[in-house]
Coordinates of C-alpha atoms and ligand atoms in Angstrom, one line a residue:
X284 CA -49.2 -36.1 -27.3
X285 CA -52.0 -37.5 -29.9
X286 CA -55.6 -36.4 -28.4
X287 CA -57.2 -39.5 -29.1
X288 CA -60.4 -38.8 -26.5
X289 CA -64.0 -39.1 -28.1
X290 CA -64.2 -35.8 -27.4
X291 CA -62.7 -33.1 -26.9
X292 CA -60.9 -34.1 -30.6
X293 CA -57.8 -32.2 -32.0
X294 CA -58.5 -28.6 -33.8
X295 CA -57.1 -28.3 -37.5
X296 CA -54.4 -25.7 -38.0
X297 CA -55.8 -23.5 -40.0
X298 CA -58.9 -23.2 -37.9
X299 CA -57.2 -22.1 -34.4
X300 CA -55.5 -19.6 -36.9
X301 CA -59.4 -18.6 -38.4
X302 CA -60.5 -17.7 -34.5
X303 CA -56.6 -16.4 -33.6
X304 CA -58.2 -12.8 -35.8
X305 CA -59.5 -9.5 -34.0
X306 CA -62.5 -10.0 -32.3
X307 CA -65.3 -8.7 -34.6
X308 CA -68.8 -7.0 -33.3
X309 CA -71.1 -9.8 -33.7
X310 CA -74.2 -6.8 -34.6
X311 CA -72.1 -5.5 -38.0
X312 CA -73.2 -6.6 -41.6
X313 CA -69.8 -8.3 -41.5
X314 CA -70.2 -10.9 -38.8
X315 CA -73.9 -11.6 -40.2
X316 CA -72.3 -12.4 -43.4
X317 CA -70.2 -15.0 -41.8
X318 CA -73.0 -16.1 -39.8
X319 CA -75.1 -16.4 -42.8
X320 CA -73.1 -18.2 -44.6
X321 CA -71.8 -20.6 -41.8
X322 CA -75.6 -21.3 -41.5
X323 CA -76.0 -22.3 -44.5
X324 CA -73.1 -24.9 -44.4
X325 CA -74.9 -26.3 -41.2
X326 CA -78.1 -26.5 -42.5
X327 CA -76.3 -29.1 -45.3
X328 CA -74.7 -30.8 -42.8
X329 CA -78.1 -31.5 -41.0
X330 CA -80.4 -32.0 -43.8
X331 CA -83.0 -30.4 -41.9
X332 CA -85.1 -27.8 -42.5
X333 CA -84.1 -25.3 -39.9
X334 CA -81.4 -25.0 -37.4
X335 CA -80.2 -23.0 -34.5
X336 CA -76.3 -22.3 -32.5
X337 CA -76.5 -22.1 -29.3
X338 CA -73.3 -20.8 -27.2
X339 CA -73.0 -23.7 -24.6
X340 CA -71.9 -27.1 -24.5
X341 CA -74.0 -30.0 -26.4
X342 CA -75.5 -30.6 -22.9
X343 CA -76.9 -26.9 -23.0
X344 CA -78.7 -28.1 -26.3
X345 CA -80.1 -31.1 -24.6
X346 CA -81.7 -29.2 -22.1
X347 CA -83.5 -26.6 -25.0
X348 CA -85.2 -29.8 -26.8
X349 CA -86.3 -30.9 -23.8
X350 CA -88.1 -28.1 -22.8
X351 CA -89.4 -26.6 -26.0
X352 CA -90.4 -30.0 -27.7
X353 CA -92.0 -32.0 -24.8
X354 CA -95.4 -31.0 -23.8
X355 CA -96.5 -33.7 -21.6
X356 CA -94.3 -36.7 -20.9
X357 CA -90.8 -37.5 -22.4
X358 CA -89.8 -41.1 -22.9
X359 CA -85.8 -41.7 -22.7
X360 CA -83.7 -44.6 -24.0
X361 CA -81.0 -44.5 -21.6
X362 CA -77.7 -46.7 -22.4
X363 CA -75.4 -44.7 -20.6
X364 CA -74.2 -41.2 -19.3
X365 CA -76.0 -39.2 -22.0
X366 CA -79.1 -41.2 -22.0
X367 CA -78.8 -40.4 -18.0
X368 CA -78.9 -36.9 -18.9
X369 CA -81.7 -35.8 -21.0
X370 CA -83.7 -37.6 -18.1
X371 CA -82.3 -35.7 -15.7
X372 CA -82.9 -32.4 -17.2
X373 CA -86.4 -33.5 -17.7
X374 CA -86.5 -33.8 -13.6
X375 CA -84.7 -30.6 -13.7
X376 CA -87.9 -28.8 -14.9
X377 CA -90.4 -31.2 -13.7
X378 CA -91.8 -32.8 -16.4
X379 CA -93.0 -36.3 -16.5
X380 CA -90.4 -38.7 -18.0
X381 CA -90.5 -42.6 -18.7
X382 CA -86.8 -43.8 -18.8
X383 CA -86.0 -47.4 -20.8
X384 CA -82.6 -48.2 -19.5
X385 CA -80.3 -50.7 -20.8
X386 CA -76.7 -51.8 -20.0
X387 CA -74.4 -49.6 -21.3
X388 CA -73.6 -52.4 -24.2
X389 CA -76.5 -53.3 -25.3
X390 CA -78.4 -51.3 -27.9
X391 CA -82.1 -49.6 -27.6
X392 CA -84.8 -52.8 -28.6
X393 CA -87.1 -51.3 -31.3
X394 CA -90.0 -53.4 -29.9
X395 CA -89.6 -52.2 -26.6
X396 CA -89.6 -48.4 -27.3
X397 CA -92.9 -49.0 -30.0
X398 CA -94.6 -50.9 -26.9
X399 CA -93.6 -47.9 -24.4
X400 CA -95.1 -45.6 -26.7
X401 CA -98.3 -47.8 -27.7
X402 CA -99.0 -47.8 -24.0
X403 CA -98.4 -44.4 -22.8
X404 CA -100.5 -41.7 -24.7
X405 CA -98.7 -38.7 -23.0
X406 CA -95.8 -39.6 -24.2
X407 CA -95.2 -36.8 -26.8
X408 CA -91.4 -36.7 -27.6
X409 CA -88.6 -39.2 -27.6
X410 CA -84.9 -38.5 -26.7
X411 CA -82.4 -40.9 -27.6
X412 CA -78.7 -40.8 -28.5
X413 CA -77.4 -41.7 -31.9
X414 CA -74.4 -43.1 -30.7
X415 CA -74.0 -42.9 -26.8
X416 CA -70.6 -42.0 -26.0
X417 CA -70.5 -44.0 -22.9
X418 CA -70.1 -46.8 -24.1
X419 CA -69.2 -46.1 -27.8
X420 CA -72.8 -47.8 -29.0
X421 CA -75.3 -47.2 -31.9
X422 CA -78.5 -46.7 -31.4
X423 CA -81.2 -47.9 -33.9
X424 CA -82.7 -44.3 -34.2
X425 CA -83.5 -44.3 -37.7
X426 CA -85.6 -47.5 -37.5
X427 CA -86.8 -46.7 -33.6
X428 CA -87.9 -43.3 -35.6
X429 CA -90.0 -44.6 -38.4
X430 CA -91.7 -46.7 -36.5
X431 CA -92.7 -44.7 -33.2
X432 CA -93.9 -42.2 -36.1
X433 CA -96.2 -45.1 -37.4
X434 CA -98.0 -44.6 -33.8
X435 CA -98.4 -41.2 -33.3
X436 CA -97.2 -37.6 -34.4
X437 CA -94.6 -37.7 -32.0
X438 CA -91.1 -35.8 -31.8
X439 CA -88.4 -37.6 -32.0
X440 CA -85.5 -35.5 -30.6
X441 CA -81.6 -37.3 -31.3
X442 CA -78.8 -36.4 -29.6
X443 CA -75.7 -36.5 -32.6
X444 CA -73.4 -35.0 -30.8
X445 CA -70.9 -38.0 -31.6
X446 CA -73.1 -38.9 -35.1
X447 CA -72.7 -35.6 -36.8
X448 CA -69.7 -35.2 -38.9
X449 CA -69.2 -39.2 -38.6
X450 CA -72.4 -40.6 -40.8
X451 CA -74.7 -39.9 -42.5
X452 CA -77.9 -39.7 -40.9
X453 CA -81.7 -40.1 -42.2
X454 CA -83.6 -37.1 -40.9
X455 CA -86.3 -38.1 -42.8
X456 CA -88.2 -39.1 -39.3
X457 CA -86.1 -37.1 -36.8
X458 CA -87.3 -33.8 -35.4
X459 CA -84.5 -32.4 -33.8
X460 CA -80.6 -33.2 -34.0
X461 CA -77.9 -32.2 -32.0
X462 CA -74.5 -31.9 -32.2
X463 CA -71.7 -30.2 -30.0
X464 CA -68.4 -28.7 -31.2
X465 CA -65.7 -30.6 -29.3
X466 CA -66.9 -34.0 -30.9
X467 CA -66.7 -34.5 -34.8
X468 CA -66.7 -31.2 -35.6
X469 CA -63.3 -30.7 -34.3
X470 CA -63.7 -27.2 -32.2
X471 CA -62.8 -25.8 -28.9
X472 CA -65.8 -26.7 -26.2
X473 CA -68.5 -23.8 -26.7
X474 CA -71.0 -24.4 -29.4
X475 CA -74.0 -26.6 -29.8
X476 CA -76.1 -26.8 -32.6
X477 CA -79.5 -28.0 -33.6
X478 CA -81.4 -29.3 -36.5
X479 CA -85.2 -28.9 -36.7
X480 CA -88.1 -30.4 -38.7
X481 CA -90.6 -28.0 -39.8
X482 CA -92.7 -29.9 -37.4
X483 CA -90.7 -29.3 -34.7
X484 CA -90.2 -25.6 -35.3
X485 CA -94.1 -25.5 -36.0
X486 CA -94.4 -27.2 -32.1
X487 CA -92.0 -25.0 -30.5
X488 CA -94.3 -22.2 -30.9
X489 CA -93.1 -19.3 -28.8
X490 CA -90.4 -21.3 -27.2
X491 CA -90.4 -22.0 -23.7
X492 CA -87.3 -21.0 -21.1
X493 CA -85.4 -17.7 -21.7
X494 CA -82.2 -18.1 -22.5
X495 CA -82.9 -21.7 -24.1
X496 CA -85.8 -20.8 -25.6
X497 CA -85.6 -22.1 -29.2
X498 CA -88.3 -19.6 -30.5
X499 CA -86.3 -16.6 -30.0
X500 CA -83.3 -17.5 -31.8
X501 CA -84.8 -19.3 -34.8
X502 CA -86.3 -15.8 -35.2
X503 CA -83.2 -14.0 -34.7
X504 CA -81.1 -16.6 -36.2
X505 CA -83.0 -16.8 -39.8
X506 CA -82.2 -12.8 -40.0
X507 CA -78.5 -13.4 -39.5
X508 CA -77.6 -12.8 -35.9
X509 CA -78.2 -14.5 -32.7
X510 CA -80.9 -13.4 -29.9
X511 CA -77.8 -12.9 -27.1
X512 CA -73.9 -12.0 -27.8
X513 CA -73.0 -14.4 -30.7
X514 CA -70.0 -17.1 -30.0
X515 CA -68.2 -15.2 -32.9
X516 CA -64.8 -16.8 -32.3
X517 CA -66.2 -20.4 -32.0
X518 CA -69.1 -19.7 -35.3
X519 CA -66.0 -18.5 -37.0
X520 CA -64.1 -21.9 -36.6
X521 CA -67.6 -23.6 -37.1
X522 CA -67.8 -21.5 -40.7
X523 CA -63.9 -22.5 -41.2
X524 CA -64.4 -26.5 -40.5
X525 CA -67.4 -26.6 -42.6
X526 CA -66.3 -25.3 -45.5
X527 CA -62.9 -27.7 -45.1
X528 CA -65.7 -30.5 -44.8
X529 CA -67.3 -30.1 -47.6
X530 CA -64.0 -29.4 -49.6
X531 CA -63.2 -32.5 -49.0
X532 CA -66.5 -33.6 -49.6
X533 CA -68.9 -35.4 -46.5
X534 CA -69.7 -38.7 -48.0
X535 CA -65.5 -38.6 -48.9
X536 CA -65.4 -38.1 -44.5
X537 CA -68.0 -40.2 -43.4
X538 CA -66.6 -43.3 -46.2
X539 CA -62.4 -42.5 -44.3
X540 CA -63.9 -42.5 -41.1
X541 CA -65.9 -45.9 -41.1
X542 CA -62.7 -47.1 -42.8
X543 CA -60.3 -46.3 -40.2
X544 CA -63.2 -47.4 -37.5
X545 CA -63.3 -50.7 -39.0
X546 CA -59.4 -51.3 -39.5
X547 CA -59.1 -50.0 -35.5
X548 CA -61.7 -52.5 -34.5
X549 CA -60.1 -55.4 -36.3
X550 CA -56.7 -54.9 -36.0
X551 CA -57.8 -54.8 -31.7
X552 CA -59.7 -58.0 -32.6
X553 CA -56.6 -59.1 -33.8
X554 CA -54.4 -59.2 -31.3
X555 CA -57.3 -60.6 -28.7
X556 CA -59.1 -57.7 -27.8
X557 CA -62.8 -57.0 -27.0
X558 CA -65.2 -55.2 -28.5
X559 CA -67.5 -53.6 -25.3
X560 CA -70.7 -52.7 -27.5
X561 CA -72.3 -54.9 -29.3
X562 CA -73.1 -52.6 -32.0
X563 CA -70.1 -50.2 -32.0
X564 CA -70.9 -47.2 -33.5
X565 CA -67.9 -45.7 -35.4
X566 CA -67.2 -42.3 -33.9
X567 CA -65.4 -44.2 -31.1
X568 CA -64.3 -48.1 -30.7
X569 CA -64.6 -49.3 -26.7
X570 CA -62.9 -52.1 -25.8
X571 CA -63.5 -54.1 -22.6
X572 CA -60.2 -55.0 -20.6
X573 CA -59.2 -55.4 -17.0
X574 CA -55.9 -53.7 -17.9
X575 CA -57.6 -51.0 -19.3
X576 CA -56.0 -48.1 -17.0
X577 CA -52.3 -50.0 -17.3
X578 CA -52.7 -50.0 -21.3
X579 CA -53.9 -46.1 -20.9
X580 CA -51.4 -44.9 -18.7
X581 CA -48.5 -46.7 -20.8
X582 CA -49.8 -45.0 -23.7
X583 CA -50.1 -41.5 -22.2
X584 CA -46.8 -42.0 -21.0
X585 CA -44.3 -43.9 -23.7
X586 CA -46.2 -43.7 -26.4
X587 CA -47.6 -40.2 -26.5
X588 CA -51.4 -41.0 -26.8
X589 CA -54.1 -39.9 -24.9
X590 CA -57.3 -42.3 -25.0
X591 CA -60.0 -42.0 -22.2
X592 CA -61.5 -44.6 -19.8
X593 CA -64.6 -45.3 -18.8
X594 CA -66.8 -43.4 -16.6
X595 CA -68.7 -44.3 -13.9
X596 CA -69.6 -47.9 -12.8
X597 CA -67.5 -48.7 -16.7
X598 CA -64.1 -46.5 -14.7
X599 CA -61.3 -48.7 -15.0
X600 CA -63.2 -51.4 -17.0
X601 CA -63.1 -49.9 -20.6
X602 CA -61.3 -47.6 -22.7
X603 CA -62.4 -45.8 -25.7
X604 CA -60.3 -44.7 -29.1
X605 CA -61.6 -41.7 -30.5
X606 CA -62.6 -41.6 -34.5
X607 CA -64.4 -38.8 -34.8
X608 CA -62.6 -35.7 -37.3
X609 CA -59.8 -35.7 -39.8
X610 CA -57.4 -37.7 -38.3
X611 CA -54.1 -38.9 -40.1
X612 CA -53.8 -42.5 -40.9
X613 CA -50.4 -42.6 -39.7
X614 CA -51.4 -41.7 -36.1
X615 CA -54.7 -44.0 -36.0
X616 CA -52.4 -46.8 -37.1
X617 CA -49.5 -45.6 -34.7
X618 CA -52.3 -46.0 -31.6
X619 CA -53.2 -49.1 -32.4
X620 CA -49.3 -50.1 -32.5
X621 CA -48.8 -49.0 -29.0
X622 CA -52.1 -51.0 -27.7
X623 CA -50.2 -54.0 -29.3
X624 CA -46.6 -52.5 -27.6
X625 CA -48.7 -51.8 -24.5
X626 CA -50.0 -55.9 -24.3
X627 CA -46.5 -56.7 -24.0
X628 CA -44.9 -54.6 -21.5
X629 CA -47.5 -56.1 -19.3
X630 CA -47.0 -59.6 -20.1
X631 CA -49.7 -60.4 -22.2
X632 CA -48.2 -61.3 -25.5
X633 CA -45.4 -60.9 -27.6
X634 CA -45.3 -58.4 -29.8
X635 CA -45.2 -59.2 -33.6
X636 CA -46.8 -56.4 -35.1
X637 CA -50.0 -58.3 -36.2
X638 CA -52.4 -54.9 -35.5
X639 CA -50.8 -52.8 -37.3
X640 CA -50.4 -55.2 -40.4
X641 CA -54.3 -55.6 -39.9
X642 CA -55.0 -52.1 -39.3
X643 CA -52.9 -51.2 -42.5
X644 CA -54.8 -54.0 -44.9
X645 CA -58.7 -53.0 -43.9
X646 CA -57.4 -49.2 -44.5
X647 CA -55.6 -49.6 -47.9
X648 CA -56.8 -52.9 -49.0
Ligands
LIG904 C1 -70.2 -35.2 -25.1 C2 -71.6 -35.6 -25.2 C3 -72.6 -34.9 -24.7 C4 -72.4 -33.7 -23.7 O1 -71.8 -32.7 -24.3 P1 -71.1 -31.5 -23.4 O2 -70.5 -30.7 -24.5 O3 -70.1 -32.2 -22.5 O4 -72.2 -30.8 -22.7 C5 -73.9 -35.3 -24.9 N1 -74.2 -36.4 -25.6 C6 -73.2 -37.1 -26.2 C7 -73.6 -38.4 -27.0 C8 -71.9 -36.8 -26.0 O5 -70.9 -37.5 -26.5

C-alpha cells in the first residue's frame, strides 16, 4: 500500500535501519556527538538562530510557544483544525486569545490581521500556520509577518509543521517555527522541533511550564544533551534524514516537490477535478468532491493507495494527496492514475489516461 496521507509520510529505508541499532545512553559523549551534530543540520534547515527538540508530537510544540512566547494576549488565524488548536491551548492555560477565523479555503487577509493588531495593544504574539493541513492551504505568513512587525515588536510564532522540508521559508520576520517529524521530515510520530529568533529566545526568559518550558532545554540543548531522557532513536533518524536532505541538496527538494505538486494539481484539473483551497500550498493538494470517500476507498482497495479525507465539518467532502518527502515519481504519477481509474468505475468518465499524460509533461517537461 502507498502511504500517501499528509502525514504520517513513508520512512526511507535506510533510516528505519539508522534507529533499528542498540539503544545508546543518551548522557555519553557519543550520543551528544550525534546530537550535536543533528543540531546543527536543523539549525540549517531553519535558518534561525537557535532551536530546540522536543520529544512529543508537533502539537506538544504548539503548546511550548504558546506559553513561553505570549505574555498577554495571543491573536490566532484560524483556517482550520490547526489554527483551532493553538487557540485552544491558549484557553488551556488561560490566556487571553483573539481568534480570526476563516473558512477552511480561504487564506488569512493581510489587512485584517494588520487591523486586529493596530487595534488590540495586548496583543503580543501571533500564531498562524504556514500551510494548514486541514484544508491543504497557504498562508501568507511571510508578508502577514513583515507587516504586523511594521506595528509593533511583536512575535510571530508559525506553525511549519507541513512547510518545513517542503519550501523554503523567510525567517527573516518569524520568531518561532515549528515543525513535527511525521510530516516532511519523513519520521515515525515523536519529535517536534523549533526554530527561534534571538528575540524570541531573549523573550522566553526563564521559560515558563516545566516540561515545556523552552528555557531549560535551550540551555541544556546548546551543551549537547536534552533537559529530560533524549528521543535518541527518533534524533537518530532526525540526524540520518537531514544529512540525506542536504545530500541531495534542499533547494534540489523543495524545486522536485513543487514540481510534482504542480503536475498532481493539473493533471486532477485535467480530468475535471477541484482544487478545495484557493491558494493550495504544496505539501498537500485537496480536492473538493462529493465522491470523495468512493474515490478513497477504491484506491485503498484496488489500487493500493492510501490518501486521507477530510476532517470534521470537510469529512466526506474532501480528500487530500500527500506531497510532502522524497517520494518516487513513479508512485505520485501512479496515484493520480488511479483517481482517473477511480472516476470511471463510478460512472464519471471514461478513462483515457489524460492525468497521467498531464502529470508526466509538468514533471519532465
Ligand atoms: C499534523 C499537524 C499538527 C499537529 O501535529 P501532531 O503531531 O499531530 O501533534 C499541527 N499543525 C499542522 C499544520 C499539522 O499538519
Amino acid at each position: 500500500m502507498l502511504l500517501f496521507t499528509p502525514g504520517p509520510t513513508p520512512v526511507p529505508e535506510h533510516v528505519r535501519i539508522a534507529m533499528a541499532q542498540k539503544t545508546i545512553h543518551h548522557r555519553t559523549p557519543e550520543f551528544t556527538e550525534i546530537f550535536k551534530d543533528t543540531r546543527e543540520r536543523l539549525l540549517n534547515l531553519f535558518g534561525t538562530e537557535e532551536c530546540v527538540i522536543l520529544a512529543s508530537t508537533g502539537t506538544g510544540a504548539m503548546e511550548s510557544t504558546v506559553i513561553n512566547l505570549c505574555q498577554k494576549k495571543a491573536l490566532v488565524i484560524n483556517a482550520g483544525k490547526f489554527g483551532g488548536r493553538f487557540a485552544k491551548i491558549a484557553r488551556a492555560y488561560n490566556i487571553p486569545v483573539t481568534e480570526l477565523c476563516y473558512e477552511w479555503d480561504t487564506p488569512a487577509d493581510v489587512d485584517e490581521v494588520i487591523e486586529a493588531i493596530k487595534s488590540d495593544e495586548d496583543i503580543d504574539a501571533l500564531f498562524i500556520q504556514i500551510c494548514e493541513s486541514a484544508g491543504g492551504l497557504r498562508h501568507p505568513v511571510e508578508e502577514i509577518a513583515k507587516e504586523a512587525k511594521k506595528i509593533r515588536d511583536i512575535t510571530i510564532v508559525a506553525d511549519g509543521i507541513t512547510a518545513v522540508g517542503v519550501e523554503p521559508i523567510d525567517v527573516s520576520d518569524i520568531d518561532a517555527l515549528i515543525a513535527g517529524s511525521q510530516k516532511a521530515l519523513m519520521l515515525p510520530p515523536g519529535l517536534a522541533m523549533v526554530g527561534l529568533s534571538a528575540k524570541a529566545v531573549e523573550k522566553i526568559g526563564n521559560g515558563r511550564g516545566y516540561y515545556f518550558n523552552l528555557a531549560s532545554e535551550i540551555s541544556k540543548q546548546r551543551t549537547g544533551t536534552t533537559a529530560y531522557t533524549a528521543a535518541t532513536t527518533l534524533i537518530i533518524g532526525l540526524g540520518e534524514i537531514l544529512k540525506t536532505i542536504e545530500k541531495a541538496g534542499l533547494d534540489n527538494l523543495y524545486r522536485v516537490t513543487a514540481k510534482r505538486a504542480e503536475a498532481t494539481r493539473e493533471a486532477l484539473r485535467a480530468i475535471g477535478l477541484k482544487i478545495y483551497p484557493k491558494t493550495p500550498a504544496n505539501a498537500m493538494t485537496a480536492i473538493i468532491d462529493e465522491n470523495s470517500e468512493d474515490i478513497r476507498k477504491i484506491l485503498k482497495t484496488e489500487f493500493g493507495v492510501n490518501i486521507a479525507g477530510g476532517q470534521d465539518h470537510l469529512k466526506g467532502k474532501i480528500f487530500r494527496i500527500n506531497h510532502m518527502g522524497l517520494i518516487e515519481h513513479y508512485e505520485a504519477a501512479w496515484v493520480v492514475n488511479s483517481i482517473e481509474l477511480a472516476l470511471e468505475r463510478i460512472g464519471r468518465r471514461v478513462y483515457d489516461g489524460t492525468a497521467n499524460a498531464v502529470f508526466n509533461k509538468i514533471y519532465f517537461g
